[in-house]
Tab-separated table of N, CA and C in Angstrom:
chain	number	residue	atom	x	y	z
A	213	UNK	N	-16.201	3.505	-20.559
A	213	UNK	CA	-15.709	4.243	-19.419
A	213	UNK	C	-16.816	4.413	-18.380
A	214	UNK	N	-18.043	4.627	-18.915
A	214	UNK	CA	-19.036	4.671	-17.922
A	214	UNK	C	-19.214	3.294	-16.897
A	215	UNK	N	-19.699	1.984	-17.985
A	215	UNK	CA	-19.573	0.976	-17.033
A	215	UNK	C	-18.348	0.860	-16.144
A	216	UNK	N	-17.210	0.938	-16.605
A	216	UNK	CA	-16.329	0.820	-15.496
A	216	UNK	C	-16.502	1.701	-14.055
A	217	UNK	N	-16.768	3.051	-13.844
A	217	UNK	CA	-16.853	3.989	-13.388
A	217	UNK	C	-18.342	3.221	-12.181
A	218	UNK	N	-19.327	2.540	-12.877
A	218	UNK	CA	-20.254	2.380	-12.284
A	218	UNK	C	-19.872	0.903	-11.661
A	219	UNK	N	-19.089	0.313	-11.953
A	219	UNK	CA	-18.484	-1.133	-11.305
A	219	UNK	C	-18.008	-0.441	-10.210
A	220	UNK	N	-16.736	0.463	-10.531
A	220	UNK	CA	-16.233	1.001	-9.444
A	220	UNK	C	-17.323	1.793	-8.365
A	221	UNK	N	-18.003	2.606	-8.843
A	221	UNK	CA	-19.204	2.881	-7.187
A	221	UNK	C	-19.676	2.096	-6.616
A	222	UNK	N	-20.095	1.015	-7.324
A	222	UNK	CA	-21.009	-0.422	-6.977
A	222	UNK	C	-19.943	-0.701	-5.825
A	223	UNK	N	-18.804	-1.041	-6.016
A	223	UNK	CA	-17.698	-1.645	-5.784
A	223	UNK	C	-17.456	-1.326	-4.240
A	224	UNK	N	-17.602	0.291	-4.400
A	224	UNK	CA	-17.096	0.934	-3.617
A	224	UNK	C	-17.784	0.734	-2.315
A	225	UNK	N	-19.080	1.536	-2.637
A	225	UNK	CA	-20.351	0.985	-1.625
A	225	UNK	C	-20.262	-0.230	-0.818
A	226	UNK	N	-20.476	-1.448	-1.954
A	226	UNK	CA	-20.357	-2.900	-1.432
A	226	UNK	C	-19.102	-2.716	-0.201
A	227	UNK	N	-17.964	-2.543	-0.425
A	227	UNK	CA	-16.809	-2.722	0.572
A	227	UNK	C	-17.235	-1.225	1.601
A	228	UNK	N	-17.695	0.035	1.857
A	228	UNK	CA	-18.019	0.631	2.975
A	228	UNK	C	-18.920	-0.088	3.679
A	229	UNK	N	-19.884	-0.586	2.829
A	229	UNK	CA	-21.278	-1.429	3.448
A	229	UNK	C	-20.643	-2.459	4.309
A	230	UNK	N	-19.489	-3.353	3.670
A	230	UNK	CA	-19.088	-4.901	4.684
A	230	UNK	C	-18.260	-4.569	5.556
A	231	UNK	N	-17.534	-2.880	5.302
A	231	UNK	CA	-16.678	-2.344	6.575
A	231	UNK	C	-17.716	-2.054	7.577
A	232	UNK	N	-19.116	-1.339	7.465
A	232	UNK	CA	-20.101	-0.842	8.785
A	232	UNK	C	-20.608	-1.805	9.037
A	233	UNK	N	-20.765	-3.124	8.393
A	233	UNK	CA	-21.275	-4.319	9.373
A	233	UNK	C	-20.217	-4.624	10.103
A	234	UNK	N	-19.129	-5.365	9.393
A	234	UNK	CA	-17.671	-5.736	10.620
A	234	UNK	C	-17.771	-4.770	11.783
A	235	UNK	N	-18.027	-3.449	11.459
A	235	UNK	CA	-17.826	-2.555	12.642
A	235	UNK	C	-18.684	-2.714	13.834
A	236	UNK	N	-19.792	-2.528	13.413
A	236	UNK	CA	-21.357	-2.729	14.318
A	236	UNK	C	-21.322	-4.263	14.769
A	237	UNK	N	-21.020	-5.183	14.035
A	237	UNK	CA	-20.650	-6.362	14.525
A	237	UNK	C	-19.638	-7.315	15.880
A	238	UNK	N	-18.481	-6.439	15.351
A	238	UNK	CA	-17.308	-6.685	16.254
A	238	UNK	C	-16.264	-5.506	16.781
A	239	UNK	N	-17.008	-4.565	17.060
A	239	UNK	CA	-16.345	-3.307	17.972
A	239	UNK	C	-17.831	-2.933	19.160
A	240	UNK	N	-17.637	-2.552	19.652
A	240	UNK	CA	-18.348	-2.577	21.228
A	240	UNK	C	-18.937	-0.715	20.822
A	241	UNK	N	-19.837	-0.131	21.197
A	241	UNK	CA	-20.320	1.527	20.796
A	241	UNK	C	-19.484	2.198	21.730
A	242	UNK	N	-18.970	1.756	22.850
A	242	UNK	CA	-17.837	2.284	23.716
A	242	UNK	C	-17.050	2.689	23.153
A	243	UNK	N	-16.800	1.836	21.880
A	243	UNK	CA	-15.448	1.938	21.232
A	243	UNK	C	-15.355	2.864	20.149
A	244	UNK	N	-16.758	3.415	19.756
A	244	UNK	CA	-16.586	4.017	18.465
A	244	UNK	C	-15.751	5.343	18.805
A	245	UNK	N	-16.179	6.164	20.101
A	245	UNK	CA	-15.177	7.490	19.839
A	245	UNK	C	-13.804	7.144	19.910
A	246	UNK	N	-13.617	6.381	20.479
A	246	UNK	CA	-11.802	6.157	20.331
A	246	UNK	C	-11.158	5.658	18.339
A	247	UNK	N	-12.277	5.109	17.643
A	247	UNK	CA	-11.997	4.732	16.719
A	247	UNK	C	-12.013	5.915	15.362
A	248	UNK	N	-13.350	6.486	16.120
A	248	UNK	CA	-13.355	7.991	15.460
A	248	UNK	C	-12.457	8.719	15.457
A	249	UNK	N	-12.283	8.675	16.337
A	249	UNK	CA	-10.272	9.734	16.718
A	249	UNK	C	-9.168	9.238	15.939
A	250	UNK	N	-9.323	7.950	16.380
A	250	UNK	CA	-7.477	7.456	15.747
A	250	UNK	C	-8.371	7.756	14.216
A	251	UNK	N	-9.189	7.770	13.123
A	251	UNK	CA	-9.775	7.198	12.002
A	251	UNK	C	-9.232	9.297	11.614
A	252	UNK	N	-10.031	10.270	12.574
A	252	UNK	CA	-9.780	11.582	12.321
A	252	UNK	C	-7.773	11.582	12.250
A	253	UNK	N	-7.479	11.304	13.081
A	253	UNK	CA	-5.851	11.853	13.480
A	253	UNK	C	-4.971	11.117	11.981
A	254	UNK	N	-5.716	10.099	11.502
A	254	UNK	CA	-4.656	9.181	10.520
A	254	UNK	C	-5.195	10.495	9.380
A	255	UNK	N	-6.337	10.720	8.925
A	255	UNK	CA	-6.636	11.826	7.555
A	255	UNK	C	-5.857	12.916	7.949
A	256	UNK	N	-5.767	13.585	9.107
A	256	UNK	CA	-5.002	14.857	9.333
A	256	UNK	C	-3.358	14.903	9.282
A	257	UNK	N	-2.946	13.270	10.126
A	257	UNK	CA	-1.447	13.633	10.093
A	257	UNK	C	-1.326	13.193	7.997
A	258	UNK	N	-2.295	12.812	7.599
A	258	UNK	CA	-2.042	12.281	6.278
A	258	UNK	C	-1.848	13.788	5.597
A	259	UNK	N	-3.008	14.367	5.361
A	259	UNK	CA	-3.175	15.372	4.710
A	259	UNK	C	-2.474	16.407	4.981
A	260	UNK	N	-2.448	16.642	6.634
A	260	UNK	CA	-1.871	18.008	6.784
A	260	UNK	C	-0.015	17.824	7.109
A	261	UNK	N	-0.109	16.574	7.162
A	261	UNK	CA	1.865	16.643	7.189
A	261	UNK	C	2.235	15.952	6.537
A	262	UNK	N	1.981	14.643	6.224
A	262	UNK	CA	2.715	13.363	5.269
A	262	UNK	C	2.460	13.792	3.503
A	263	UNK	N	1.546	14.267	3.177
A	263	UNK	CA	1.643	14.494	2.099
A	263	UNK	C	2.038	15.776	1.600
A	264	UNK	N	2.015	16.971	2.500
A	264	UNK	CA	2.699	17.978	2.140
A	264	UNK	C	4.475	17.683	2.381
A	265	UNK	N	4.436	16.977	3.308
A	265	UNK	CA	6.158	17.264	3.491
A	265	UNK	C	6.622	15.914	1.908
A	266	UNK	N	6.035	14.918	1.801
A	266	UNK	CA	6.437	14.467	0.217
A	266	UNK	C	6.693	14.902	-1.244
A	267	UNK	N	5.381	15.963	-0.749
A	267	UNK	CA	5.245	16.979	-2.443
A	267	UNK	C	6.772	17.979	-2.049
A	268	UNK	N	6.638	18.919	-0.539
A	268	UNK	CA	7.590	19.378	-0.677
A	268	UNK	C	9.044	18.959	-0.784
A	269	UNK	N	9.343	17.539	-0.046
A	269	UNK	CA	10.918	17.046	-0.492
A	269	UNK	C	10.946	16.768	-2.091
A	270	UNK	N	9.729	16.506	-2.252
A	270	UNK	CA	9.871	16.260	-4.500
A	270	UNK	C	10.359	17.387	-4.907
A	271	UNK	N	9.815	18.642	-4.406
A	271	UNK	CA	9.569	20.347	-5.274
A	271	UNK	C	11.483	20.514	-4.654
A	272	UNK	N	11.637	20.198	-3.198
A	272	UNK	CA	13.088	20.585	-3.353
A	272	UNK	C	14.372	19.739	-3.828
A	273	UNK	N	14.046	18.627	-4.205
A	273	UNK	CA	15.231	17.764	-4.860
A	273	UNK	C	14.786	18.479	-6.263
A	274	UNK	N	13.926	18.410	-6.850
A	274	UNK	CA	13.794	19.082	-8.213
A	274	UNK	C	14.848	20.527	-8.353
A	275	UNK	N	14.299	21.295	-7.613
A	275	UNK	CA	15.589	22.578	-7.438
A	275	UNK	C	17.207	22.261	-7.260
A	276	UNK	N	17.240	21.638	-6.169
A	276	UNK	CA	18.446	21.109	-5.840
A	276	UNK	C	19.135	21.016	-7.287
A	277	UNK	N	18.797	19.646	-7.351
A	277	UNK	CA	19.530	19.371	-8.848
A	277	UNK	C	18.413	19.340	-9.943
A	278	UNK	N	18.535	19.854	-10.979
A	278	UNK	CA	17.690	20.018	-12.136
A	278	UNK	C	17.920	18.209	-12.813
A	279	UNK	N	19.268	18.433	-12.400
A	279	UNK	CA	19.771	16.437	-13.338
A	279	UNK	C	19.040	15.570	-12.608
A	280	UNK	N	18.978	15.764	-12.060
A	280	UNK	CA	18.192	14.495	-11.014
A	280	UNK	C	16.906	13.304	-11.973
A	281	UNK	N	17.115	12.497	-11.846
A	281	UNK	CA	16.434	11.737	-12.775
A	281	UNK	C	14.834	11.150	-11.961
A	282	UNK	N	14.109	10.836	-12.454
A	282	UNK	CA	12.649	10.746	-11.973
A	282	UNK	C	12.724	9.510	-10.813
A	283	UNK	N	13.535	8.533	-11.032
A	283	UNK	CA	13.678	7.417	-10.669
A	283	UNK	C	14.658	7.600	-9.371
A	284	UNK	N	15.213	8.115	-8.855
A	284	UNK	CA	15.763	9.063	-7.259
A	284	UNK	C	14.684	9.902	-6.749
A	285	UNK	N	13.748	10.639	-7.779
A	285	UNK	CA	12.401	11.527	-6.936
A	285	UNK	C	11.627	10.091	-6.293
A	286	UNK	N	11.115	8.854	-7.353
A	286	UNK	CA	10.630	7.930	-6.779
A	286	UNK	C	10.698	7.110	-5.569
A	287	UNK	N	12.513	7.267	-6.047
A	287	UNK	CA	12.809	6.301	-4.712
A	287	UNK	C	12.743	7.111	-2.892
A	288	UNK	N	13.188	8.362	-3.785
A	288	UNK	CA	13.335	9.353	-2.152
A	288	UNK	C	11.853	9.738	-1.323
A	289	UNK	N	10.700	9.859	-2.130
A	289	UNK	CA	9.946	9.570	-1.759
A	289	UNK	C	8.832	8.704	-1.304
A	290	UNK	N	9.122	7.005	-2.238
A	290	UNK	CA	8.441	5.945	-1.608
A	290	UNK	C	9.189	5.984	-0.103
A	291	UNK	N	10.472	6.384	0.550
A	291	UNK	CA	11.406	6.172	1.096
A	291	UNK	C	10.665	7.151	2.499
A	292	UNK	N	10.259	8.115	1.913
A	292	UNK	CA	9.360	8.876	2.926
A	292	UNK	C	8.346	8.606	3.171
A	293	UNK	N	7.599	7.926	2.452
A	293	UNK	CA	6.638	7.469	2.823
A	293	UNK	C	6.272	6.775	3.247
A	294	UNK	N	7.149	5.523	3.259
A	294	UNK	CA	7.622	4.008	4.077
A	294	UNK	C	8.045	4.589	5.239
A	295	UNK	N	9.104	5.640	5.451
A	295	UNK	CA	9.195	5.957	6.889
A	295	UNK	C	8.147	6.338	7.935
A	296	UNK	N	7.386	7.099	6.997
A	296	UNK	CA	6.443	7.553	8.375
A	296	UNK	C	5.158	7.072	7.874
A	297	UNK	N	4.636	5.669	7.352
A	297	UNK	CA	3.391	5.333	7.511
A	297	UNK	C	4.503	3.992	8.765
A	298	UNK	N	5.618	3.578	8.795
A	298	UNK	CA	6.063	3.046	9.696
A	298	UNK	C	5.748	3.214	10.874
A	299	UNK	N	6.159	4.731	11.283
A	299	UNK	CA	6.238	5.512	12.600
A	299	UNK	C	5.117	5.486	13.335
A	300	UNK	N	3.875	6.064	12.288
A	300	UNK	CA	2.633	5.654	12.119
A	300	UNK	C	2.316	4.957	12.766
A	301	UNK	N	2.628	3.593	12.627
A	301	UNK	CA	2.194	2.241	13.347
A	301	UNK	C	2.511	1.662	14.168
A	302	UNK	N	4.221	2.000	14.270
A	302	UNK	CA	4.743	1.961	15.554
A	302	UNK	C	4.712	2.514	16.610
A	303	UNK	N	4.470	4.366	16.402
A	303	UNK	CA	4.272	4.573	17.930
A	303	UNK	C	3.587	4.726	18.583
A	304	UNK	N	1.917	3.978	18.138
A	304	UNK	CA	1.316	3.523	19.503
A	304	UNK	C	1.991	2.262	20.049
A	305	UNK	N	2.653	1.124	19.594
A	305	UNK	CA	3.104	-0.083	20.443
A	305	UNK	C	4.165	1.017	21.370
A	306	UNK	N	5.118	1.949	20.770
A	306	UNK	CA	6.067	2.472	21.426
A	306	UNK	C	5.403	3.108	22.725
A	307	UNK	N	4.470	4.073	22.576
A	307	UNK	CA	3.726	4.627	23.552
A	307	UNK	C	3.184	2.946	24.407
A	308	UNK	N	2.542	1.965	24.136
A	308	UNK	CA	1.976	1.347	24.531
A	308	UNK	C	2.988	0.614	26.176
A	309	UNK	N	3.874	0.394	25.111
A	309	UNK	CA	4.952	-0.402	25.983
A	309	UNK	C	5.795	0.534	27.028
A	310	UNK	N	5.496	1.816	26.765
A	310	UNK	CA	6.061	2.720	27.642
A	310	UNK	C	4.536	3.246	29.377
A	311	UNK	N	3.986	2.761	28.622
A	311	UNK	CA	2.312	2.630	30.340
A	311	UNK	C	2.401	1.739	30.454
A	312	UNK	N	2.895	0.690	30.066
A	312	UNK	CA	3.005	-0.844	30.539
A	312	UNK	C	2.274	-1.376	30.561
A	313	UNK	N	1.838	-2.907	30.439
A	313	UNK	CA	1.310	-3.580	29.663
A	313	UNK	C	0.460	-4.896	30.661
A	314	UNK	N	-0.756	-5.716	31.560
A	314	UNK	CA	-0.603	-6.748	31.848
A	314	UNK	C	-0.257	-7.504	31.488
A	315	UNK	N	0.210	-7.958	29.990
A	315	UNK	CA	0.449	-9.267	29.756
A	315	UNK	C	1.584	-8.916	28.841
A	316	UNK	N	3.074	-9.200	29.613
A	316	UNK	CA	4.052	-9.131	28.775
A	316	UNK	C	4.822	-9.440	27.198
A	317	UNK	N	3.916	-10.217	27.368
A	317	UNK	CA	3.627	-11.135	25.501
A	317	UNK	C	3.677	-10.623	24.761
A	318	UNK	N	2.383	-9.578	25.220
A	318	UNK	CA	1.828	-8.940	23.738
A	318	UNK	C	2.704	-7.613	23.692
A	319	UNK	N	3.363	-7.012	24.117
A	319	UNK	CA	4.531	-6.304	23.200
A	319	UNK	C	6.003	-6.706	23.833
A	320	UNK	N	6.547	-7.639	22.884
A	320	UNK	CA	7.564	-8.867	23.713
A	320	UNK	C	8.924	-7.674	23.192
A	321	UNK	N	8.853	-6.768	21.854
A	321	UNK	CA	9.937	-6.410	21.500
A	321	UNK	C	10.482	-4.850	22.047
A	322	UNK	N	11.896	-4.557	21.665
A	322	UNK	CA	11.951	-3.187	22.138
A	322	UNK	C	11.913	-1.937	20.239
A	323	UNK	N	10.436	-1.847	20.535
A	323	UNK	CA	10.064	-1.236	19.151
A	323	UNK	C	10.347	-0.052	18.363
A	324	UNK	N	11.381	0.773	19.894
A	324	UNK	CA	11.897	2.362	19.612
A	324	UNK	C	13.364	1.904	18.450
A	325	UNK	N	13.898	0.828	19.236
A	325	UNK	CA	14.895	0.154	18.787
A	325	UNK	C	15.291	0.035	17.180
A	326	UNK	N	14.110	-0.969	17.240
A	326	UNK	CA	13.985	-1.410	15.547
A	326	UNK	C	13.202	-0.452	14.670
A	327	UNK	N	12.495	0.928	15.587
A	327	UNK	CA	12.032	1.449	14.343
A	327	UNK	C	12.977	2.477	14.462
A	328	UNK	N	14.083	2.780	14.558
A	328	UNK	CA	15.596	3.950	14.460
A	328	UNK	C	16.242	3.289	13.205
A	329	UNK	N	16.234	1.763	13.510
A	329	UNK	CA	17.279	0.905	12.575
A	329	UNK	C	16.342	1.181	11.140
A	330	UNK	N	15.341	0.485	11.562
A	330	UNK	CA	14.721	0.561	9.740
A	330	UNK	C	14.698	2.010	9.438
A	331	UNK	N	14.452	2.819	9.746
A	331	UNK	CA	14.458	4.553	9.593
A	331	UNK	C	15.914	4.768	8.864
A	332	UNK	N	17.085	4.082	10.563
A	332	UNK	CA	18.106	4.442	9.306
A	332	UNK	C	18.603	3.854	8.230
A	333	UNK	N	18.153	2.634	7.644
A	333	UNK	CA	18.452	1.799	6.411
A	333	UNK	C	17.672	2.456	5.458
A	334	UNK	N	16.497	2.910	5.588
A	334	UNK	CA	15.882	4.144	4.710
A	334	UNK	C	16.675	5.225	4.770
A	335	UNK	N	16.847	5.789	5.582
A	335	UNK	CA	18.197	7.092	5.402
A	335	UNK	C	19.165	6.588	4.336
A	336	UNK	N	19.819	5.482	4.897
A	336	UNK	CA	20.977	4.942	3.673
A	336	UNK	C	20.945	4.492	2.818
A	337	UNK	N	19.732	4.126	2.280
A	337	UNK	CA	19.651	4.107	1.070
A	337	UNK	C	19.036	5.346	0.639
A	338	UNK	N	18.291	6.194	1.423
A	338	UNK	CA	18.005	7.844	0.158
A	338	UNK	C	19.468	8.782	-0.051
A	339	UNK	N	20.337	8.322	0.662
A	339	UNK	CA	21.762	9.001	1.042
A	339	UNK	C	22.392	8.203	-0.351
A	340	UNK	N	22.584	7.253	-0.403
A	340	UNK	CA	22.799	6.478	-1.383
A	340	UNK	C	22.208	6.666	-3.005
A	341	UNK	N	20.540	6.301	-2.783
A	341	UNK	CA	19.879	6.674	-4.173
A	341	UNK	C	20.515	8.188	-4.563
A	342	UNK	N	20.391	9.298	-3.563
A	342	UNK	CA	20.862	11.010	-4.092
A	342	UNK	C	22.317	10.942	-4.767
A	343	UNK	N	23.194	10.256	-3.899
A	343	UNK	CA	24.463	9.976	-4.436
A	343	UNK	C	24.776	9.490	-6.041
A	344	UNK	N	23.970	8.413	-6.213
A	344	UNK	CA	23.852	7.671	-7.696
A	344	UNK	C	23.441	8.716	-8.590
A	345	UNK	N	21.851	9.534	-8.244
A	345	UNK	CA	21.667	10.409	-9.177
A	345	UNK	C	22.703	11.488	-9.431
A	346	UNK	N	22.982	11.875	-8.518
A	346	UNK	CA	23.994	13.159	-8.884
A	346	UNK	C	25.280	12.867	-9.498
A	347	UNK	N	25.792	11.719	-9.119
A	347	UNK	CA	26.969	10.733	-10.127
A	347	UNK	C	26.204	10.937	-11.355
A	348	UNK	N	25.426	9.915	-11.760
A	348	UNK	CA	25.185	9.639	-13.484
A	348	UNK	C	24.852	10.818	-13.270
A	349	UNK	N	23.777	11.712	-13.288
A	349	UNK	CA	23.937	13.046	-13.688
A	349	UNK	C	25.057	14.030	-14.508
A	350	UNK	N	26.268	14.077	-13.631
A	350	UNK	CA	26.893	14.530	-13.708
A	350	UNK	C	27.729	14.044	-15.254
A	351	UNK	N	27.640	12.860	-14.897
A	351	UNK	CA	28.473	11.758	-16.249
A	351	UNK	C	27.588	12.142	-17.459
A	352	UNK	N	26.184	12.178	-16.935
A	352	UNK	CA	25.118	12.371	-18.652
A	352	UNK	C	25.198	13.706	-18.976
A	353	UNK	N	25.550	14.888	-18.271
A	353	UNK	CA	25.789	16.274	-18.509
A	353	UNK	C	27.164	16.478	-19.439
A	354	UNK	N	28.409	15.634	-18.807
A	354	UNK	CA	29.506	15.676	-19.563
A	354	UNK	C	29.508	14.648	-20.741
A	355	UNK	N	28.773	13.947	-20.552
A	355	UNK	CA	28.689	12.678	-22.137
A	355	UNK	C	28.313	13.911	-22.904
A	356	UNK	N	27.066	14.537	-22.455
A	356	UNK	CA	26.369	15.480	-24.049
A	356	UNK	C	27.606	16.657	-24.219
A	357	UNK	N	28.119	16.979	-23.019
A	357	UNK	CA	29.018	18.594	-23.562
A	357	UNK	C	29.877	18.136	-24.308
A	358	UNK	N	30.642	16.934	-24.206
A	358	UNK	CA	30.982	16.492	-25.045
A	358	UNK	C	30.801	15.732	-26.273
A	359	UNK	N	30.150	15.215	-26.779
A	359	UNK	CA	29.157	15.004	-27.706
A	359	UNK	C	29.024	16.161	-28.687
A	360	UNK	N	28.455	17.240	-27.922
A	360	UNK	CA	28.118	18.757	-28.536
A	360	UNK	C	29.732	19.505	-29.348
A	361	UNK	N	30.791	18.956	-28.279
A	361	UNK	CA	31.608	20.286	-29.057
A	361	UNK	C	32.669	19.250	-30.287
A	362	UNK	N	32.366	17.616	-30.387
A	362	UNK	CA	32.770	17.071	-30.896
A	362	UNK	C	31.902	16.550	-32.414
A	363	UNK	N	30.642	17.030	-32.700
A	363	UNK	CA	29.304	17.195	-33.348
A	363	UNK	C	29.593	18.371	-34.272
């Protein structure tokens, strides 16, 4: 366990070390406070909203339904979390394409568009996954009551 542990620091180091050369290499010192910012704003919206609002939709589907099976907590929350590391990424192009752009190319699509659609195919399927659990649920609650008074 130790050697592993010490592969992994080695490891670790090595890849911060080849991230601060790439950086010093191919970003301009102009650029570092803007990189500092977006690098601060991604740990904060991480910490202080994306991962509390995950733990909390887990803590309230758990209440909700006690039946609820682990495998609907999984899905409802990879489901949140795919949504907004999405959003994430999309709405600077969204912001981008909204100050407008010199060279029309580089944001050719309409990105508010397609990120509503994928948002709501994630909606319909967590609308969906909740649905399934609370079905079998319901079916594995009455399999055992019955089971029990026929036992």
């Amino acid at each position: 366990m130790r050697a592993a542990r010490i592969v992994l620091v080695v490891a670790g180091v090595l890849v911060i070390a080849f991230g601060a050369y790439v950086l010093v290499t191919t970003v301009r010192p102009s650029h570092f406070g803007g990189l500092a910012t977006w690098l601060l704003a991604a740990v904060v919206l991480h910490d202080a909203i994306l991962s509390p609002f995950v733990v909390g939709a887990g803590l309230l589907l758990r209440r909700a339904g006690r039946s609820l099976r682990t495998w609907v907590l999984v899905v409802v929350q990879t489901a949140i979390v795919l949504g907004s590391v999405l959003a994430l990424v999309v709405l600077p192009e969204i912001a981008a394409k909204a100050h407008g752009q010199k060279n029309p190319t580089v944001l050719p699509f309409d990105y508010g568009t397609r990120l509503l659609a994928v948002e709501g195919v994630l909606a319909i399927v967590v609308v969906g996954v909740l649905l399934a659990g609370v079905v079998l649920g319901r079916r594995d609650r009455s399999r055992t009551s019955a089971l029990a008074h026929t036992g």
